[in-house]
């Protein structure tokens, strides 16, 4: 029977031991992984290491090592080396909380948390580089290692898992015929100068460990892509953070691996976070993808080409998202993750979900994605748009190009310190797509957000963006449209871009719709299309 991990502790925890230099501790050193589908091999393993199966190793951290790892800011470096698997595969790093003194354990009978996830590149062991590095900031894990009450009941074991399959490499990679060794892995913890000091006790609650989600055989709502997790708190928790790792898989035609879906996270039926995986170019990881059977191809792709389909980059980390839940009251709570647009063509694909709650921050530095990107006005060959900045950025980059022509893109800087931008001199009769990202520092940006699509560009000699007004704005019920030209058609879109109203009237009723941002697109008899952003209160 699993001994459920659920801790709140009294007292003051002081972190921040001053260290003169970084100290590194190697947990695994080029340990070899084997065919994940084959029977478990009996090859020797290093002292203190247990092979759970061909894809997974575990080792118990000594009391001294745990104490050392709690002494300051914690980072982790992982290296995956190429052997005889030349495809992109999932890798995971877990902590297992095993009853004190046990010499072995069954994964399903103890509490575990996933602290990191990676994607291996398409690697050929005969072509350099033959290994790929990954780096993680884990100050919150240092707090776990510093939790004396937890450590009085549990030993901490570290699991490294990389699932590989050698069958393609056996015929495609020289020297791999008949071999079943797929990857080798190294894991190192680094301790540096002290981190944040806390005056309240540590709390950690595992919720889900790599539990698959889809809409056909792994869901909590039949026919929908929904995961629901109920939990109970015996006491209130301040400054709770949900750590969430998800990745989309399904490489069949039209599979979820190639479709970027919006994910919605709810706490007690209230939307607290939403995201779309991906949002960046994979070109920085091209160097590690040395096998020609991958998604990279022979030529460099534009950023828009990557954004059109890619949820993650082979050779990159999968984000460990930190969702601030605030202060949680004692009692029953529910977390729901919903991906309503997921399809899973032919009943294939899955989203492995890991999450846990802790009242500590990881120390990761985030450049937050902007949200609410909308076109606010479109007249002639000019388009204006705006967005919400969620961090402290005062500079942004704008990327746009002709719709469906993903090999074309233009990137412009917005340096005026205020959100909002205007693009002019667009090509007549074309449709465009627009993206934005925040620039938090030199070489430090958010993901790209978008696209939002323009209507067809209709050039006109009257390029007056004030020729039409929509009011009141904000509104609680009706909006009026005042135009010098006759109105041909009015379409209203919600924040997700879904058309909710189509009318020929100059008065639009929004009473029955929820509060939020809406876009009103007005097409005039003279061919102009003018778009305005409206706030419904």
JSON list of C-alpha atoms in Angstrom, two decimals, residues 224-348:
[
{"chain": "A", "resi": 224, "resn": "UNK", "atom": "CA", "xyz": [-13.06, 14.65, -24.08]},
{"chain": "A", "resi": 225, "resn": "UNK", "atom": "CA", "xyz": [-9.39, 15.33, -23.40]},
{"chain": "A", "resi": 226, "resn": "UNK", "atom": "CA", "xyz": [-9.81, 16.13, -19.72]},
{"chain": "A", "resi": 227, "resn": "UNK", "atom": "CA", "xyz": [-7.86, 15.21, -16.61]},
{"chain": "A", "resi": 228, "resn": "UNK", "atom": "CA", "xyz": [-9.52, 15.88, -13.23]},
{"chain": "A", "resi": 229, "resn": "UNK", "atom": "CA", "xyz": [-7.59, 15.56, -9.96]},
{"chain": "A", "resi": 230, "resn": "UNK", "atom": "CA", "xyz": [-9.27, 15.97, -6.58]},
{"chain": "A", "resi": 231, "resn": "UNK", "atom": "CA", "xyz": [-7.28, 16.61, -3.41]},
{"chain": "A", "resi": 232, "resn": "UNK", "atom": "CA", "xyz": [-7.90, 17.63, 0.18]},
{"chain": "A", "resi": 233, "resn": "UNK", "atom": "CA", "xyz": [-5.84, 19.99, 2.31]},
{"chain": "A", "resi": 234, "resn": "UNK", "atom": "CA", "xyz": [-5.89, 19.51, 6.07]},
{"chain": "A", "resi": 235, "resn": "UNK", "atom": "CA", "xyz": [-4.62, 23.06, 6.58]},
{"chain": "A", "resi": 236, "resn": "UNK", "atom": "CA", "xyz": [-4.38, 26.19, 4.43]},
{"chain": "A", "resi": 237, "resn": "UNK", "atom": "CA", "xyz": [-1.32, 26.59, 2.19]},
{"chain": "A", "resi": 238, "resn": "UNK", "atom": "CA", "xyz": [0.16, 29.97, 1.34]},
{"chain": "A", "resi": 239, "resn": "UNK", "atom": "CA", "xyz": [1.85, 30.80, -1.97]},
{"chain": "A", "resi": 240, "resn": "UNK", "atom": "CA", "xyz": [1.06, 27.45, -3.56]},
{"chain": "A", "resi": 241, "resn": "UNK", "atom": "CA", "xyz": [2.71, 26.67, -6.90]},
{"chain": "A", "resi": 242, "resn": "UNK", "atom": "CA", "xyz": [1.57, 23.95, -9.30]},
{"chain": "A", "resi": 243, "resn": "UNK", "atom": "CA", "xyz": [4.44, 22.35, -11.21]},
{"chain": "A", "resi": 244, "resn": "UNK", "atom": "CA", "xyz": [3.08, 21.03, -14.50]},
{"chain": "A", "resi": 245, "resn": "UNK", "atom": "CA", "xyz": [4.81, 19.06, -17.26]},
{"chain": "A", "resi": 246, "resn": "UNK", "atom": "CA", "xyz": [2.91, 18.09, -20.42]},
{"chain": "A", "resi": 247, "resn": "UNK", "atom": "CA", "xyz": [4.00, 17.12, -23.93]},
{"chain": "A", "resi": 248, "resn": "UNK", "atom": "CA", "xyz": [1.93, 16.21, -26.98]},
{"chain": "A", "resi": 249, "resn": "UNK", "atom": "CA", "xyz": [2.63, 12.94, -28.82]},
{"chain": "A", "resi": 250, "resn": "UNK", "atom": "CA", "xyz": [1.17, 11.07, -31.77]},
{"chain": "A", "resi": 251, "resn": "UNK", "atom": "CA", "xyz": [3.27, 10.96, -34.93]},
{"chain": "A", "resi": 252, "resn": "UNK", "atom": "CA", "xyz": [0.63, 9.53, -37.27]},
{"chain": "A", "resi": 253, "resn": "UNK", "atom": "CA", "xyz": [-0.76, 11.64, -40.13]},
{"chain": "A", "resi": 254, "resn": "UNK", "atom": "CA", "xyz": [-2.65, 14.51, -38.52]},
{"chain": "A", "resi": 255, "resn": "UNK", "atom": "CA", "xyz": [-1.35, 13.36, -35.15]},
{"chain": "A", "resi": 256, "resn": "UNK", "atom": "CA", "xyz": [-1.30, 15.49, -32.01]},
{"chain": "A", "resi": 257, "resn": "UNK", "atom": "CA", "xyz": [2.48, 15.79, -32.20]},
{"chain": "A", "resi": 258, "resn": "UNK", "atom": "CA", "xyz": [1.99, 18.15, -35.15]},
{"chain": "A", "resi": 259, "resn": "UNK", "atom": "CA", "xyz": [-1.05, 20.08, -33.95]},
{"chain": "A", "resi": 260, "resn": "UNK", "atom": "CA", "xyz": [-0.59, 22.92, -31.46]},
{"chain": "A", "resi": 261, "resn": "UNK", "atom": "CA", "xyz": [-3.56, 22.86, -29.09]},
{"chain": "A", "resi": 262, "resn": "UNK", "atom": "CA", "xyz": [-4.59, 25.36, -26.43]},
{"chain": "A", "resi": 263, "resn": "UNK", "atom": "CA", "xyz": [-4.52, 23.87, -22.92]},
{"chain": "A", "resi": 264, "resn": "UNK", "atom": "CA", "xyz": [-6.77, 25.20, -20.14]},
{"chain": "A", "resi": 265, "resn": "UNK", "atom": "CA", "xyz": [-6.02, 24.69, -16.44]},
{"chain": "A", "resi": 266, "resn": "UNK", "atom": "CA", "xyz": [-8.74, 25.19, -13.83]},
{"chain": "A", "resi": 267, "resn": "UNK", "atom": "CA", "xyz": [-8.58, 25.34, -10.04]},
{"chain": "A", "resi": 268, "resn": "UNK", "atom": "CA", "xyz": [-11.95, 24.73, -8.42]},
{"chain": "A", "resi": 269, "resn": "UNK", "atom": "CA", "xyz": [-13.67, 25.42, -11.77]},
{"chain": "A", "resi": 270, "resn": "UNK", "atom": "CA", "xyz": [-11.92, 28.78, -12.23]},
{"chain": "A", "resi": 271, "resn": "UNK", "atom": "CA", "xyz": [-9.56, 29.22, -15.18]},
{"chain": "A", "resi": 272, "resn": "UNK", "atom": "CA", "xyz": [-6.12, 30.01, -13.75]},
{"chain": "A", "resi": 273, "resn": "UNK", "atom": "CA", "xyz": [-3.75, 29.33, -16.66]},
{"chain": "A", "resi": 274, "resn": "UNK", "atom": "CA", "xyz": [-3.77, 28.58, -20.37]},
{"chain": "A", "resi": 275, "resn": "UNK", "atom": "CA", "xyz": [-1.02, 27.84, -22.85]},
{"chain": "A", "resi": 276, "resn": "UNK", "atom": "CA", "xyz": [-0.17, 26.46, -26.27]},
{"chain": "A", "resi": 277, "resn": "UNK", "atom": "CA", "xyz": [2.96, 24.26, -26.35]},
{"chain": "A", "resi": 278, "resn": "UNK", "atom": "CA", "xyz": [5.76, 25.25, -28.69]},
{"chain": "A", "resi": 279, "resn": "UNK", "atom": "CA", "xyz": [6.11, 28.87, -29.75]},
{"chain": "A", "resi": 280, "resn": "UNK", "atom": "CA", "xyz": [9.73, 28.94, -30.88]},
{"chain": "A", "resi": 281, "resn": "UNK", "atom": "CA", "xyz": [12.06, 27.96, -33.68]},
{"chain": "A", "resi": 282, "resn": "UNK", "atom": "CA", "xyz": [13.84, 24.61, -33.40]},
{"chain": "A", "resi": 283, "resn": "UNK", "atom": "CA", "xyz": [16.84, 25.76, -35.43]},
{"chain": "A", "resi": 284, "resn": "UNK", "atom": "CA", "xyz": [19.13, 26.16, -32.34]},
{"chain": "A", "resi": 285, "resn": "UNK", "atom": "CA", "xyz": [18.88, 22.36, -31.84]},
{"chain": "A", "resi": 286, "resn": "UNK", "atom": "CA", "xyz": [19.55, 21.44, -35.47]},
{"chain": "A", "resi": 287, "resn": "UNK", "atom": "CA", "xyz": [23.24, 20.87, -34.62]},
{"chain": "A", "resi": 288, "resn": "UNK", "atom": "CA", "xyz": [22.33, 17.90, -32.39]},
{"chain": "A", "resi": 289, "resn": "UNK", "atom": "CA", "xyz": [20.00, 16.28, -34.94]},
{"chain": "A", "resi": 290, "resn": "UNK", "atom": "CA", "xyz": [22.64, 14.50, -36.98]},
{"chain": "A", "resi": 291, "resn": "UNK", "atom": "CA", "xyz": [20.42, 11.73, -38.38]},
{"chain": "A", "resi": 292, "resn": "UNK", "atom": "CA", "xyz": [18.65, 12.59, -41.64]},
{"chain": "A", "resi": 293, "resn": "UNK", "atom": "CA", "xyz": [15.38, 10.82, -40.80]},
{"chain": "A", "resi": 294, "resn": "UNK", "atom": "CA", "xyz": [14.20, 13.61, -38.49]},
{"chain": "A", "resi": 295, "resn": "UNK", "atom": "CA", "xyz": [11.84, 16.55, -38.87]},
{"chain": "A", "resi": 296, "resn": "UNK", "atom": "CA", "xyz": [14.60, 19.04, -39.66]},
{"chain": "A", "resi": 297, "resn": "UNK", "atom": "CA", "xyz": [15.21, 18.27, -43.31]},
{"chain": "A", "resi": 298, "resn": "UNK", "atom": "CA", "xyz": [18.22, 19.49, -45.27]},
{"chain": "A", "resi": 299, "resn": "UNK", "atom": "CA", "xyz": [17.45, 23.23, -45.23]},
{"chain": "A", "resi": 300, "resn": "UNK", "atom": "CA", "xyz": [16.83, 25.80, -42.52]},
{"chain": "A", "resi": 301, "resn": "UNK", "atom": "CA", "xyz": [13.17, 26.45, -41.71]},
{"chain": "A", "resi": 302, "resn": "UNK", "atom": "CA", "xyz": [11.69, 29.86, -40.98]},
{"chain": "A", "resi": 303, "resn": "UNK", "atom": "CA", "xyz": [10.28, 30.53, -37.54]},
{"chain": "A", "resi": 304, "resn": "UNK", "atom": "CA", "xyz": [6.76, 30.56, -38.99]},
{"chain": "A", "resi": 305, "resn": "UNK", "atom": "CA", "xyz": [7.32, 27.12, -40.48]},
{"chain": "A", "resi": 306, "resn": "UNK", "atom": "CA", "xyz": [8.22, 25.78, -37.02]},
{"chain": "A", "resi": 307, "resn": "UNK", "atom": "CA", "xyz": [5.31, 27.57, -35.35]},
{"chain": "A", "resi": 308, "resn": "UNK", "atom": "CA", "xyz": [2.87, 26.07, -37.82]},
{"chain": "A", "resi": 309, "resn": "UNK", "atom": "CA", "xyz": [3.21, 22.56, -36.43]},
{"chain": "A", "resi": 310, "resn": "UNK", "atom": "CA", "xyz": [5.77, 22.05, -33.69]},
{"chain": "A", "resi": 311, "resn": "UNK", "atom": "CA", "xyz": [4.99, 21.46, -30.00]},
{"chain": "A", "resi": 312, "resn": "UNK", "atom": "CA", "xyz": [8.59, 20.79, -28.94]},
{"chain": "A", "resi": 313, "resn": "UNK", "atom": "CA", "xyz": [12.10, 20.56, -30.38]},
{"chain": "A", "resi": 314, "resn": "UNK", "atom": "CA", "xyz": [14.11, 17.31, -30.51]},
{"chain": "A", "resi": 315, "resn": "UNK", "atom": "CA", "xyz": [17.12, 17.95, -28.28]},
{"chain": "A", "resi": 316, "resn": "UNK", "atom": "CA", "xyz": [15.33, 20.48, -26.05]},
{"chain": "A", "resi": 317, "resn": "UNK", "atom": "CA", "xyz": [13.75, 20.34, -22.60]},
{"chain": "A", "resi": 318, "resn": "UNK", "atom": "CA", "xyz": [10.00, 20.13, -22.08]},
{"chain": "A", "resi": 319, "resn": "UNK", "atom": "CA", "xyz": [8.94, 23.14, -19.97]},
{"chain": "A", "resi": 320, "resn": "UNK", "atom": "CA", "xyz": [8.26, 22.58, -16.29]},
{"chain": "A", "resi": 321, "resn": "UNK", "atom": "CA", "xyz": [5.52, 25.17, -15.96]},
{"chain": "A", "resi": 322, "resn": "UNK", "atom": "CA", "xyz": [5.04, 27.02, -12.67]},
{"chain": "A", "resi": 323, "resn": "UNK", "atom": "CA", "xyz": [1.44, 28.07, -12.10]},
{"chain": "A", "resi": 324, "resn": "UNK", "atom": "CA", "xyz": [0.89, 30.35, -9.12]},
{"chain": "A", "resi": 325, "resn": "UNK", "atom": "CA", "xyz": [-2.22, 29.15, -7.30]},
{"chain": "A", "resi": 326, "resn": "UNK", "atom": "CA", "xyz": [-2.03, 31.70, -4.50]},
{"chain": "A", "resi": 327, "resn": "UNK", "atom": "CA", "xyz": [-3.28, 30.84, -1.03]},
{"chain": "A", "resi": 328, "resn": "UNK", "atom": "CA", "xyz": [-5.29, 27.62, -0.81]},
{"chain": "A", "resi": 329, "resn": "UNK", "atom": "CA", "xyz": [-7.85, 27.13, 1.93]},
{"chain": "A", "resi": 330, "resn": "UNK", "atom": "CA", "xyz": [-8.15, 23.92, 3.91]},
{"chain": "A", "resi": 331, "resn": "UNK", "atom": "CA", "xyz": [-10.67, 21.50, 2.44]},
{"chain": "A", "resi": 332, "resn": "UNK", "atom": "CA", "xyz": [-11.46, 19.88, -0.90]},
{"chain": "A", "resi": 333, "resn": "UNK", "atom": "CA", "xyz": [-10.06, 21.18, -4.19]},
{"chain": "A", "resi": 334, "resn": "UNK", "atom": "CA", "xyz": [-10.10, 20.16, -7.84]},
{"chain": "A", "resi": 335, "resn": "UNK", "atom": "CA", "xyz": [-7.58, 20.72, -10.61]},
{"chain": "A", "resi": 336, "resn": "UNK", "atom": "CA", "xyz": [-8.74, 20.17, -14.18]},
{"chain": "A", "resi": 337, "resn": "UNK", "atom": "CA", "xyz": [-6.61, 20.19, -17.33]},
{"chain": "A", "resi": 338, "resn": "UNK", "atom": "CA", "xyz": [-8.68, 20.43, -20.50]},
{"chain": "A", "resi": 339, "resn": "UNK", "atom": "CA", "xyz": [-7.58, 20.35, -24.16]},
{"chain": "A", "resi": 340, "resn": "UNK", "atom": "CA", "xyz": [-10.93, 20.70, -25.95]},
{"chain": "A", "resi": 341, "resn": "UNK", "atom": "CA", "xyz": [-9.60, 20.83, -29.53]},
{"chain": "A", "resi": 342, "resn": "UNK", "atom": "CA", "xyz": [-7.48, 17.67, -29.35]},
{"chain": "A", "resi": 343, "resn": "UNK", "atom": "CA", "xyz": [-8.56, 15.07, -31.93]},
{"chain": "A", "resi": 344, "resn": "UNK", "atom": "CA", "xyz": [-6.28, 11.97, -31.71]},
{"chain": "A", "resi": 345, "resn": "UNK", "atom": "CA", "xyz": [-6.79, 10.82, -35.29]},
{"chain": "A", "resi": 346, "resn": "UNK", "atom": "CA", "xyz": [-7.50, 7.07, -35.55]},
{"chain": "A", "resi": 347, "resn": "UNK", "atom": "CA", "xyz": [-7.34, 6.74, -31.78]},
{"chain": "A", "resi": 348, "resn": "UNK", "atom": "CA", "xyz": [-3.59, 7.39, -31.65]}
]
